[in-house]
PDB file of C-alpha atoms (C1' of nucleotides) in Angstrom:
ATOM      1  CA  MET A   1       8.007 -12.251 -50.976  1.00 37.00           C
ATOM      2  CA  LYS A   2       4.524 -12.315 -51.920  1.00 33.00           C
ATOM      3  CA  ASN A   3       4.986 -10.932 -55.170  1.00 34.00           C
ATOM      4  CA  LYS A   4       5.684 -14.383 -56.798  1.00 38.00           C
ATOM      5  CA  ASP A   5       9.314 -15.370 -56.235  1.00 40.00           C
ATOM      6  CA  ILE A   6      10.762 -12.292 -57.468  1.00 39.00           C
ATOM      7  CA  PRO A   7      12.875 -10.498 -54.934  1.00 42.00           C
ATOM      8  CA  THR A   8      12.289  -7.049 -54.234  1.00 44.00           C
ATOM      9  CA  ASN A   9      15.807  -5.945 -55.344  1.00 48.00           C
ATOM     10  CA  THR A  10      15.091  -7.548 -58.641  1.00 58.00           C
ATOM     11  CA  ASN A  11      12.234  -5.445 -59.854  1.00 75.00           C
ATOM     12  CA  PHE A  12      10.902  -5.853 -63.300  1.00 83.00           C
ATOM     13  CA  PHE A  13      11.732  -2.375 -63.946  1.00 86.00           C
ATOM     14  CA  ASP A  14      15.401  -2.561 -62.873  1.00 87.00           C
ATOM     15  CA  LEU A  15      15.697  -5.756 -64.732  1.00 89.00           C
ATOM     16  CA  VAL A  16      14.339  -4.094 -67.890  1.00 92.00           C
ATOM     17  CA  PHE A  17      16.946  -1.124 -67.372  1.00 92.00           C
ATOM     18  CA  GLN A  18      19.794  -3.454 -66.889  1.00 91.00           C
ATOM     19  CA  VAL A  19      18.978  -5.155 -70.175  1.00 93.00           C
ATOM     20  CA  VAL A  20      18.397  -1.807 -72.063  1.00 95.00           C
ATOM     21  CA  ARG A  21      21.835  -0.764 -70.772  1.00 95.00           C
ATOM     22  CA  LEU A  22      23.388  -3.868 -72.362  1.00 94.00           C
ATOM     23  CA  VAL A  23      22.261  -2.817 -75.629  1.00 96.00           C
ATOM     24  CA  PRO A  24      25.438  -2.141 -77.623  1.00 96.00           C
ATOM     25  CA  LYS A  25      25.841   1.061 -79.439  1.00 96.00           C
ATOM     26  CA  GLY A  26      24.358   1.013 -82.981  1.00 96.00           C
ATOM     27  CA  ARG A  27      22.174  -1.779 -82.055  1.00 96.00           C
ATOM     28  CA  VAL A  28      18.397  -1.750 -81.269  1.00 96.00           C
ATOM     29  CA  THR A  29      16.098  -4.102 -79.496  1.00 96.00           C
ATOM     30  CA  SER A  30      12.401  -4.477 -78.974  1.00 96.00           C
ATOM     31  CA  TYR A  31      10.080  -4.226 -76.043  1.00 95.00           C
ATOM     32  CA  GLY A  32       8.889  -7.768 -76.496  1.00 94.00           C
ATOM     33  CA  ALA A  33      12.410  -9.163 -76.786  1.00 94.00           C
ATOM     34  CA  ILE A  34      13.134  -7.700 -73.408  1.00 94.00           C
ATOM     35  CA  ALA A  35       9.853  -8.834 -71.716  1.00 92.00           C
ATOM     36  CA  LYS A  36      10.505 -12.278 -73.417  1.00 91.00           C
ATOM     37  CA  TYR A  37      14.108 -12.382 -72.004  1.00 91.00           C
ATOM     38  CA  LEU A  38      12.779 -11.532 -68.661  1.00 88.00           C
ATOM     39  CA  GLY A  39      10.244 -14.527 -68.847  1.00 85.00           C
ATOM     40  CA  THR A  40       7.183 -12.245 -69.187  1.00 86.00           C
ATOM     41  CA  ALA A  41       6.843 -12.175 -72.973  1.00 82.00           C
ATOM     42  CA  ARG A  42       2.973 -10.926 -72.665  1.00 84.00           C
ATOM     43  CA  SER A  43       4.344  -8.202 -70.387  1.00 86.00           C
ATOM     44  CA  SER A  44       5.763  -6.274 -73.202  1.00 92.00           C
ATOM     45  CA  ARG A  45       3.714  -3.284 -72.227  1.00 92.00           C
ATOM     46  CA  MET A  46       5.361  -3.168 -68.682  1.00 92.00           C
ATOM     47  CA  VAL A  47       8.635  -2.723 -70.574  1.00 93.00           C
ATOM     48  CA  GLY A  48       7.668   0.454 -72.205  1.00 93.00           C
ATOM     49  CA  TRP A  49       6.334   1.441 -68.951  1.00 92.00           C
ATOM     50  CA  ALA A  50       9.492   0.931 -67.189  1.00 92.00           C
ATOM     51  CA  MET A  51      11.066   3.232 -70.003  1.00 94.00           C
ATOM     52  CA  ASN A  52       8.476   5.965 -69.046  1.00 91.00           C
ATOM     53  CA  LYS A  53       9.783   5.695 -65.492  1.00 90.00           C
ATOM     54  CA  SER A  54      13.362   5.659 -66.814  1.00 91.00           C
ATOM     55  CA  HIS A  55      13.572   9.392 -66.820  1.00 89.00           C
ATOM     56  CA  HIS A  56      13.201   9.137 -63.081  1.00 87.00           C
ATOM     57  CA  HIS A  57      15.630   6.580 -62.573  1.00 87.00           C
ATOM     58  CA  PRO A  58      19.189   7.123 -61.161  1.00 86.00           C
ATOM     59  CA  ILE A  59      20.909   5.522 -64.239  1.00 87.00           C
ATOM     60  CA  PRO A  60      20.826   6.838 -67.758  1.00 92.00           C
ATOM     61  CA  ILE A  61      18.707   4.375 -69.905  1.00 94.00           C
ATOM     62  CA  PRO A  62      19.426   4.579 -73.806  1.00 95.00           C
ATOM     63  CA  ALA A  63      15.597   4.294 -74.291  1.00 95.00           C
ATOM     64  CA  HIS A  64      16.296   5.401 -77.835  1.00 96.00           C
ATOM     65  CA  ARG A  65      17.667   2.052 -78.758  1.00 97.00           C
ATOM     66  CA  VAL A  66      14.410   0.337 -77.613  1.00 96.00           C
ATOM     67  CA  VAL A  67      11.678   0.129 -80.327  1.00 96.00           C
ATOM     68  CA  ASN A  68       8.753  -1.660 -80.872  1.00 95.00           C
ATOM     69  CA  ARG A  69       8.954  -5.138 -82.721  1.00 94.00           C
ATOM     70  CA  LEU A  70       8.417  -3.385 -86.121  1.00 94.00           C
ATOM     71  CA  GLY A  71      11.479  -1.215 -85.677  1.00 94.00           C
ATOM     72  CA  ILE A  72       9.364   1.899 -85.166  1.00 94.00           C
ATOM     73  CA  LEU A  73      10.265   4.667 -82.904  1.00 94.00           C
ATOM     74  CA  SER A  74       7.190   4.110 -80.801  1.00 93.00           C
ATOM     75  CA  GLY A  75       8.250   6.113 -77.884  1.00 92.00           C
ATOM     76  CA  LYS A  76      10.095   8.995 -79.682  1.00 93.00           C
ATOM     77  CA  HIS A  77       7.322  11.228 -78.497  1.00 92.00           C
ATOM     78  CA  HIS A  78       8.190  10.706 -75.055  1.00 92.00           C
ATOM     79  CA  PHE A  79      11.721  12.078 -75.285  1.00 92.00           C
ATOM     80  CA  ALA A  80      12.386  15.892 -74.978  1.00 90.00           C
ATOM     81  CA  ASN A  81      11.948  16.286 -78.582  1.00 91.00           C
ATOM     82  CA  PRO A  82      10.364  13.687 -81.000  1.00 91.00           C
ATOM     83  CA  THR A  83      13.515  14.272 -83.035  1.00 94.00           C
ATOM     84  CA  GLN A  84      16.134  13.495 -80.459  1.00 94.00           C
ATOM     85  CA  MET A  85      15.358   9.766 -80.527  1.00 95.00           C
ATOM     86  CA  GLN A  86      16.016   9.625 -83.998  1.00 95.00           C
ATOM     87  CA  GLN A  87      19.103  11.924 -83.765  1.00 96.00           C
ATOM     88  CA  LEU A  88      20.577   9.558 -81.104  1.00 96.00           C
ATOM     89  CA  LEU A  89      20.078   6.762 -83.200  1.00 96.00           C
ATOM     90  CA  GLU A  90      21.777   8.317 -86.180  1.00 97.00           C
ATOM     91  CA  GLN A  91      24.617   9.361 -84.289  1.00 97.00           C
ATOM     92  CA  GLU A  92      25.115   5.609 -83.449  1.00 97.00           C
ATOM     93  CA  GLY A  93      25.099   4.810 -87.075  1.00 97.00           C
ATOM     94  CA  ILE A  94      21.535   3.629 -87.156  1.00 97.00           C
ATOM     95  CA  LYS A  95      19.536   4.966 -89.994  1.00 96.00           C
ATOM     96  CA  VAL A  96      15.942   5.926 -89.314  1.00 95.00           C
ATOM     97  CA  LYS A  97      13.463   6.498 -92.168  1.00 94.00           C
ATOM     98  CA  LYS A  98      10.050   7.716 -91.291  1.00 92.00           C
ATOM     99  CA  ASP A  99      10.209   6.938 -87.604  1.00 93.00           C
ATOM    100  CA  GLN A 100      11.416   3.495 -88.507  1.00 94.00           C
ATOM    101  CA  VAL A 101      14.663   1.918 -88.096  1.00 96.00           C
ATOM    102  CA  VAL A 102      16.289   0.961 -91.514  1.00 95.00           C
ATOM    103  CA  HIS A 103      17.559  -2.704 -91.621  1.00 95.00           C
ATOM    104  CA  PHE A 104      15.959  -3.146 -88.247  1.00 95.00           C
ATOM    105  CA  LYS A 105      16.125  -7.047 -88.822  1.00 93.00           C
ATOM    106  CA  LYS A 106      20.034  -6.697 -89.067  1.00 94.00           C
ATOM    107  CA  LEU A 107      20.500  -4.166 -86.244  1.00 96.00           C
ATOM    108  CA  PHE A 108      18.203  -6.190 -83.998  1.00 95.00           C
ATOM    109  CA  TRP A 109      19.679  -7.012 -80.706  1.00 95.00           C
ATOM    110  CA  ASP A 110      18.074 -10.001 -79.127  1.00 94.00           C
ATOM    111  CA  PRO A 111      19.068 -10.375 -75.497  1.00 93.00           C
ATOM    112  CA  GLU A 112      18.098 -14.124 -75.667  1.00 90.00           C
ATOM    113  CA  ILE A 113      20.716 -14.584 -78.298  1.00 92.00           C
ATOM    114  CA  GLU A 114      23.378 -12.199 -77.277  1.00 89.00           C
ATOM    115  CA  LEU A 115      23.270 -12.904 -73.565  1.00 82.00           C
ATOM    116  CA  LYS A 116      22.158 -16.369 -73.782  1.00 72.00           C
ATOM    117  CA  LEU A 117      24.278 -18.491 -71.317  1.00 63.00           C
TER     118      LEU A 117
ATOM    119  C1'  DT B   1      -9.084   3.140 -51.673  1.00 54.55           C
ATOM    120  C1'  DA B   2     -10.232   1.815 -56.216  1.00 54.55           C
ATOM    121  C1'  DG B   3      -9.821   2.009 -60.991  1.00 54.55           C
ATOM    122  C1'  DC B   4      -7.650   3.802 -65.347  1.00 54.55           C
ATOM    123  C1'  DT B   5      -3.912   4.222 -68.217  1.00 54.55           C
ATOM    124  C1'  DG B   6       0.075   2.806 -70.741  1.00 54.55           C
ATOM    125  C1'  DA B   7       6.626   3.705 -75.231  1.00 54.55           C
ATOM    126  C1'  DC B   8       3.434  -3.814 -77.000  1.00 54.55           C
ATOM    127  C1'  DG B   9       2.660  -8.066 -78.642  1.00 54.55           C
ATOM    128  C1'  DA B  10       0.646 -12.327 -79.647  1.00 54.55           C
ATOM    129  C1'  DA B  11      -3.541 -15.198 -79.990  1.00 54.55           C
ATOM    130  C1'  DA B  12      -7.973 -15.612 -81.883  1.00 54.55           C
ATOM    131  C1'  DA B  13     -11.651 -14.523 -84.990  1.00 54.55           C
TER     132       DA B  13
ATOM    133  C1'  DT C   1      -4.648 -12.539 -94.635  1.00 54.55           C
ATOM    134  C1'  DT C   2      -6.173  -8.609 -91.815  1.00 54.55           C
ATOM    135  C1'  DT C   3      -8.490  -6.834 -87.939  1.00 54.55           C
ATOM    136  C1'  DT C   4      -9.927  -7.182 -82.981  1.00 54.55           C
ATOM    137  C1'  DT C   5      -9.442  -8.414 -78.377  1.00 54.55           C
ATOM    138  C1'  DC C   6      -7.012 -10.016 -74.311  1.00 54.55           C
ATOM    139  C1'  DG C   7      -3.107 -10.088 -71.344  1.00 54.55           C
ATOM    140  C1'  DC C   8       0.368  -7.947 -68.203  1.00 54.55           C
ATOM    141  C1'  DC C   9       1.365  -5.404 -63.658  1.00 54.55           C
ATOM    142  C1'  DA C  10       2.684  -1.296 -61.527  1.00 54.55           C
ATOM    143  C1'  DG C  11       2.369   3.652 -61.471  1.00 54.55           C
ATOM    144  C1'  DC C  12      -0.517   7.548 -61.376  1.00 54.55           C
ATOM    145  C1'  DT C  13      -5.121  10.215 -60.493  1.00 54.55           C
TER     146       DT C  13
END
DNA sequence: TAGCTGACGAAAA
DNA sequence: TTTTTCGCCAGCT
């Protein structure tokens, strides 16, 4: 365990994936929220990075439920089709306007709050 | 092997 | 208040 105190089976990526999968349908979260929940608030970039790798991940990751802290579909361009992300969100009842989640503040799902103890 | 990039965010200027 | 810079760490070239 040279990599700090984090065991190999508790990779940052896997941790991110698990949190993302916990996001309930019709809700969205942000990269920073996940990063913060994992204790690496300043590693928000890594969260998005993990999403990138999610395509190669064995388990399905609802990456469309993860947006930046402004509620903007930052990663829509990484989907098969840029519109797919919005489509998926709308299917879950989330309204998207101009690549931005409507009422993002209300739909925001914070792991620190929802998963807290 | 070494360095660059990257779906962000927060602090500093 | 707005804009700019730094941090973060792992995967990819």
